């Protein structure tokens, strides 16, 4: 009987463990989505958002087990009494004039702004004289102590984030930190938070690279193994006109009455693909053309996995556009003051997964627009120049301006012209036009007509062909000081010549001992004169 007791206890423990596992529902969830927006300029914007929500109050419960929420960020919330954290890494600049308003805009470089809880200064409660839940506003001198405590946590937090995201956030100090009072209000639960607990800093020279993207992807529950995160291929994401990745942490209401609080982690990534580079000069695009990958399966830990495609300016009745595969549902809402229509692709839909194990969304243009179909060939350094051709129809008495922004690549010192200070020339543009003729032309015998009349290529009397050239553009660019290399070369050559000549002369010269000669006619003549003068001979 005694031997059976441990077995019975073990069975009871297993039953109790199994019952606890079934009774405790998951307290966290993951939702992932991708929004694809064709931009007015012809480029394509892709915005990823991964939202992890955890029904837990980290600062009160003392959580030690993490499931979907990253443990590294959860410990930061508890240790440094964070209310909100917003961190972004951006390469490039969002061109609102050509791309329209963005979902989430961030400055170039690294941006960090944090709201701290009032508990960050718990260690100063004794100096405030607070006892047993007594609440009162600290005085001016006490606010100085609060600021010092926040500054200390801010410095430590920036150093920790620097290690997590492999960035230069450790260079954040008092020289580049400010405390705004009007901007950067809390995005989560806000209960009259005082600006003394806010810190903001920007590092505009921070360069975003793969080392920043890799730890960002590791914070995702599925990393880059399944779901929408499989599209996050570094060599494609950084081969774009704009790249911005961010991490946002904030508290949100768990229910309608907001009696309890949940923590929300939103990881966003926005990129803009150049349509002419990605699509080889065409406006067609697809997931594989942009990311060189397609979607195969959703993240098994996600409760929602969807792709939204902006089709506001298009419809299924549009004969010039084809969307494949056709969406099962659509979604309409007012986004940034404009009513938008999105085609929705649900990766959790078993029908879509079964029908297409390789989901590759595509936008194809059946025929070019009537107002022109632009031909653009991008330049390659030291291989080929830019080529831009536009076929447009201009109304009468109108003015049309076409401007192109370009950058002069850095030249090697052997590629500079003999007079680089004069500037660099940009080739003139060519304008070819078929101008309608006011006077109808009659048939002309080309052999009998004057020579100048045969120069104009006129096909009929309805119009005449004109080719015009603009003047070349002279661009003044900073050039190196070529006098310094000249002086260095002259000095170096002189030193080398003198040193080399001296050493060569010493190494190759031969020395011979010559016996003194008895003298010749000149010596005898000199001795004769000296004898006459009474001087000893030589």
Coordinates of N, CA and C in Angstrom, one line a residue, residues 382-462:
X382 N 28.8 54.3 -65.2 CA 29.9 54.0 -66.1 C 29.5 53.0 -67.2
X383 N 28.2 52.7 -67.4 CA 27.7 51.8 -68.4 C 26.8 52.4 -69.4
X384 N 25.7 53.1 -68.8 CA 24.7 53.7 -69.7 C 24.0 54.8 -69.0
X385 N 23.6 55.8 -69.8 CA 22.9 57.0 -69.2 C 21.4 56.8 -69.0
X386 N 20.8 57.8 -68.5 CA 19.3 57.7 -68.4 C 18.6 57.9 -69.7
X387 N 17.5 57.3 -69.9 CA 16.6 57.5 -71.1 C 15.2 57.6 -70.6
X388 N 14.6 58.8 -70.9 CA 13.2 59.0 -70.6 C 12.4 59.5 -71.8
X389 N 11.4 58.7 -72.2 CA 10.6 59.1 -73.4 C 9.1 59.1 -72.9
X390 N 8.4 60.2 -73.3 CA 7.0 60.4 -73.0 C 6.3 60.8 -74.2
X391 N 5.2 60.1 -74.4 CA 4.3 60.3 -75.5 C 3.0 61.0 -74.9
X392 N 2.9 62.3 -75.2 CA 1.8 63.1 -74.6 C 1.1 63.9 -75.6
X393 N -0.1 64.2 -75.4 CA -0.9 65.1 -76.3 C -1.2 66.4 -75.5
X394 N -0.7 67.5 -76.1 CA -0.7 68.8 -75.4 C -1.9 69.6 -76.0
X395 N -2.7 70.3 -75.2 CA -3.7 71.1 -75.7 C -3.1 72.4 -76.2
X396 N -3.9 73.1 -77.0 CA -3.4 74.4 -77.6 C -3.3 75.5 -76.5
X397 N -2.3 76.4 -76.8 CA -2.1 77.5 -75.9 C -1.9 77.1 -74.4
X398 N -1.1 76.1 -74.2 CA -0.8 75.5 -72.9 C 0.7 75.5 -72.6
X399 N 1.0 75.4 -71.4 CA 2.4 75.3 -71.0 C 2.6 74.1 -70.2
X400 N 3.6 73.3 -70.6 CA 3.9 72.0 -69.9 C 5.4 72.0 -69.5
X401 N 5.5 71.7 -68.2 CA 6.9 71.6 -67.6 C 7.2 70.2 -67.2
X402 N 8.4 69.7 -67.6 CA 8.9 68.4 -67.3 C 10.2 68.6 -66.5
X403 N 10.3 68.2 -65.3 CA 11.5 68.3 -64.5 C 11.9 66.9 -64.0
X404 N 13.2 66.8 -64.0 CA 13.8 65.5 -63.6 C 14.9 65.8 -62.5
X405 N 14.9 65.1 -61.4 CA 15.9 65.3 -60.4 C 16.9 64.2 -60.6
X406 N 18.2 64.6 -60.6 CA 19.3 63.6 -60.7 C 20.4 64.0 -59.8
X407 N 21.3 63.1 -59.6 CA 22.5 63.3 -58.8 C 23.7 62.9 -59.6
X408 N 24.7 63.7 -59.5 CA 26.0 63.4 -60.2 C 26.8 62.5 -59.3
X409 N 27.2 61.3 -59.8 CA 27.9 60.4 -59.1 C 29.3 60.9 -58.8
X410 N 29.9 60.4 -57.8 CA 31.3 60.7 -57.5 C 32.2 60.2 -58.5
X411 N 33.1 61.0 -59.1 CA 34.0 60.6 -60.1 C 35.4 60.2 -59.6
X412 N 36.0 59.3 -60.3 CA 37.4 59.0 -60.0 C 38.3 60.1 -60.4
X413 N 39.5 60.2 -59.9 CA 40.3 61.4 -60.2 C 40.8 61.3 -61.6
X414 N 40.8 60.2 -62.3 CA 41.1 60.1 -63.7 C 40.0 60.4 -64.6
X415 N 38.8 60.5 -64.1 CA 37.6 60.8 -64.9 C 37.2 62.3 -65.0
X416 N 37.9 63.1 -64.3 CA 37.7 64.6 -64.4 C 38.2 65.1 -65.7
X417 N 37.4 66.1 -66.3 CA 37.8 66.8 -67.5 C 39.0 67.7 -67.2
X418 N 39.7 68.1 -68.3 CA 40.9 69.0 -68.1 C 40.5 70.3 -67.4
X419 N 39.2 70.8 -67.5 CA 38.8 72.0 -66.9 C 37.6 71.7 -66.0
X420 N 37.7 70.9 -64.9 CA 36.5 70.6 -64.1 C 35.8 71.8 -63.5
X421 N 36.6 72.8 -63.2 CA 36.0 74.0 -62.6 C 35.0 74.7 -63.5
X422 N 35.1 74.4 -64.7 CA 34.1 75.0 -65.7 C 32.7 74.4 -65.4
X423 N 32.6 73.2 -65.0 CA 31.3 72.6 -64.7 C 31.1 71.3 -65.6
X424 N 30.0 70.7 -65.4 CA 29.6 69.5 -66.1 C 28.3 69.8 -66.9
X425 N 28.3 69.2 -68.1 CA 27.2 69.5 -69.0 C 26.2 68.3 -69.0
X426 N 24.9 68.6 -69.0 CA 23.8 67.7 -69.2 C 23.3 67.8 -70.6
X427 N 23.2 66.6 -71.2 CA 22.8 66.6 -72.6 C 21.4 67.3 -72.9
X428 N 21.2 67.9 -74.0 CA 19.9 68.6 -74.3 C 18.8 67.6 -74.5
X429 N 17.6 68.0 -74.2 CA 16.4 67.2 -74.4 C 16.0 67.3 -75.9
X430 N 15.3 66.3 -76.4 CA 14.8 66.3 -77.7 C 13.2 66.4 -77.7
X431 N 12.6 67.3 -78.4 CA 11.2 67.4 -78.5 C 10.8 67.2 -79.9
X432 N 10.1 66.1 -80.2 CA 9.6 65.7 -81.5 C 8.1 65.9 -81.5
X433 N 7.6 66.7 -82.4 CA 6.1 67.0 -82.4 C 5.6 67.0 -83.9
X434 N 4.4 66.6 -84.0 CA 3.6 66.6 -85.2 C 2.6 67.8 -85.1
X435 N 3.0 68.9 -85.7 CA 2.2 70.2 -85.6 C 1.2 70.2 -86.7
X436 N -0.1 70.5 -86.3 CA -1.1 70.6 -87.4 C -0.8 71.8 -88.3
X437 N -1.0 71.7 -89.6 CA -0.7 72.7 -90.6 C -2.0 73.6 -90.7
X438 N -1.7 74.9 -90.8 CA -2.8 75.8 -91.0 C -3.3 75.9 -92.5
X439 N -2.3 75.8 -93.3 CA -2.5 75.9 -94.8 C -2.3 74.5 -95.4
X440 N -3.3 74.0 -96.1 CA -3.1 72.7 -96.8 C -2.1 72.8 -97.8
X441 N -1.2 71.8 -97.9 CA -0.1 71.8 -98.8 C -0.5 71.0 -100.1
X442 N 0.0 71.4 -101.2 CA -0.4 70.7 -102.4 C 0.8 69.8 -102.8
X443 N 0.5 68.8 -103.6 CA 1.5 67.8 -104.0 C 2.7 68.5 -104.7
X444 N 3.9 68.2 -104.3 CA 5.1 68.8 -104.8 C 6.0 67.8 -105.5
X445 N 6.5 68.2 -106.6 CA 7.4 67.4 -107.3 C 8.8 67.6 -106.6
X446 N 9.3 66.5 -106.0 CA 10.5 66.7 -105.2 C 11.7 67.0 -106.1
X447 N 11.7 66.5 -107.3 CA 12.9 66.8 -108.2 C 12.9 68.2 -108.7
X448 N 11.7 68.8 -108.8 CA 11.6 70.2 -109.3 C 11.7 71.2 -108.3
X449 N 11.4 70.8 -107.0 CA 11.3 71.8 -105.9 C 12.7 72.2 -105.5
X450 N 12.8 73.4 -104.8 CA 14.2 73.8 -104.3 C 14.7 72.8 -103.3
X451 N 16.0 72.9 -103.1 CA 16.7 72.0 -102.3 C 16.2 72.1 -100.8
X452 N 16.0 73.3 -100.3 CA 15.6 73.4 -98.9 C 14.2 72.8 -98.6
X453 N 13.4 72.7 -99.6 CA 12.1 72.1 -99.4 C 12.1 70.6 -99.2
X454 N 13.1 70.0 -99.7 CA 13.3 68.5 -99.5 C 13.8 68.1 -98.1
X455 N 14.2 69.1 -97.3 CA 14.8 68.8 -96.0 C 13.7 68.5 -95.0
X456 N 12.5 69.1 -95.2 CA 11.4 68.9 -94.2 C 10.6 67.6 -94.5
X457 N 10.6 66.7 -93.6 CA 9.9 65.4 -93.8 C 8.4 65.5 -93.7
X458 N 7.7 66.0 -94.7 CA 6.3 66.1 -94.7 C 5.7 65.0 -95.4
X459 N 4.7 64.3 -94.7 CA 4.1 63.1 -95.3 C 2.8 63.5 -96.0
X460 N 2.1 64.5 -95.4 CA 0.8 64.9 -96.1 C 0.6 66.4 -95.7
X461 N -0.5 66.9 -96.1 CA -0.7 68.3 -95.9 C -1.4 68.6 -94.6
X462 N -1.8 67.6 -93.8 CA -2.5 67.8 -92.5 C -1.6 68.3 -91.4

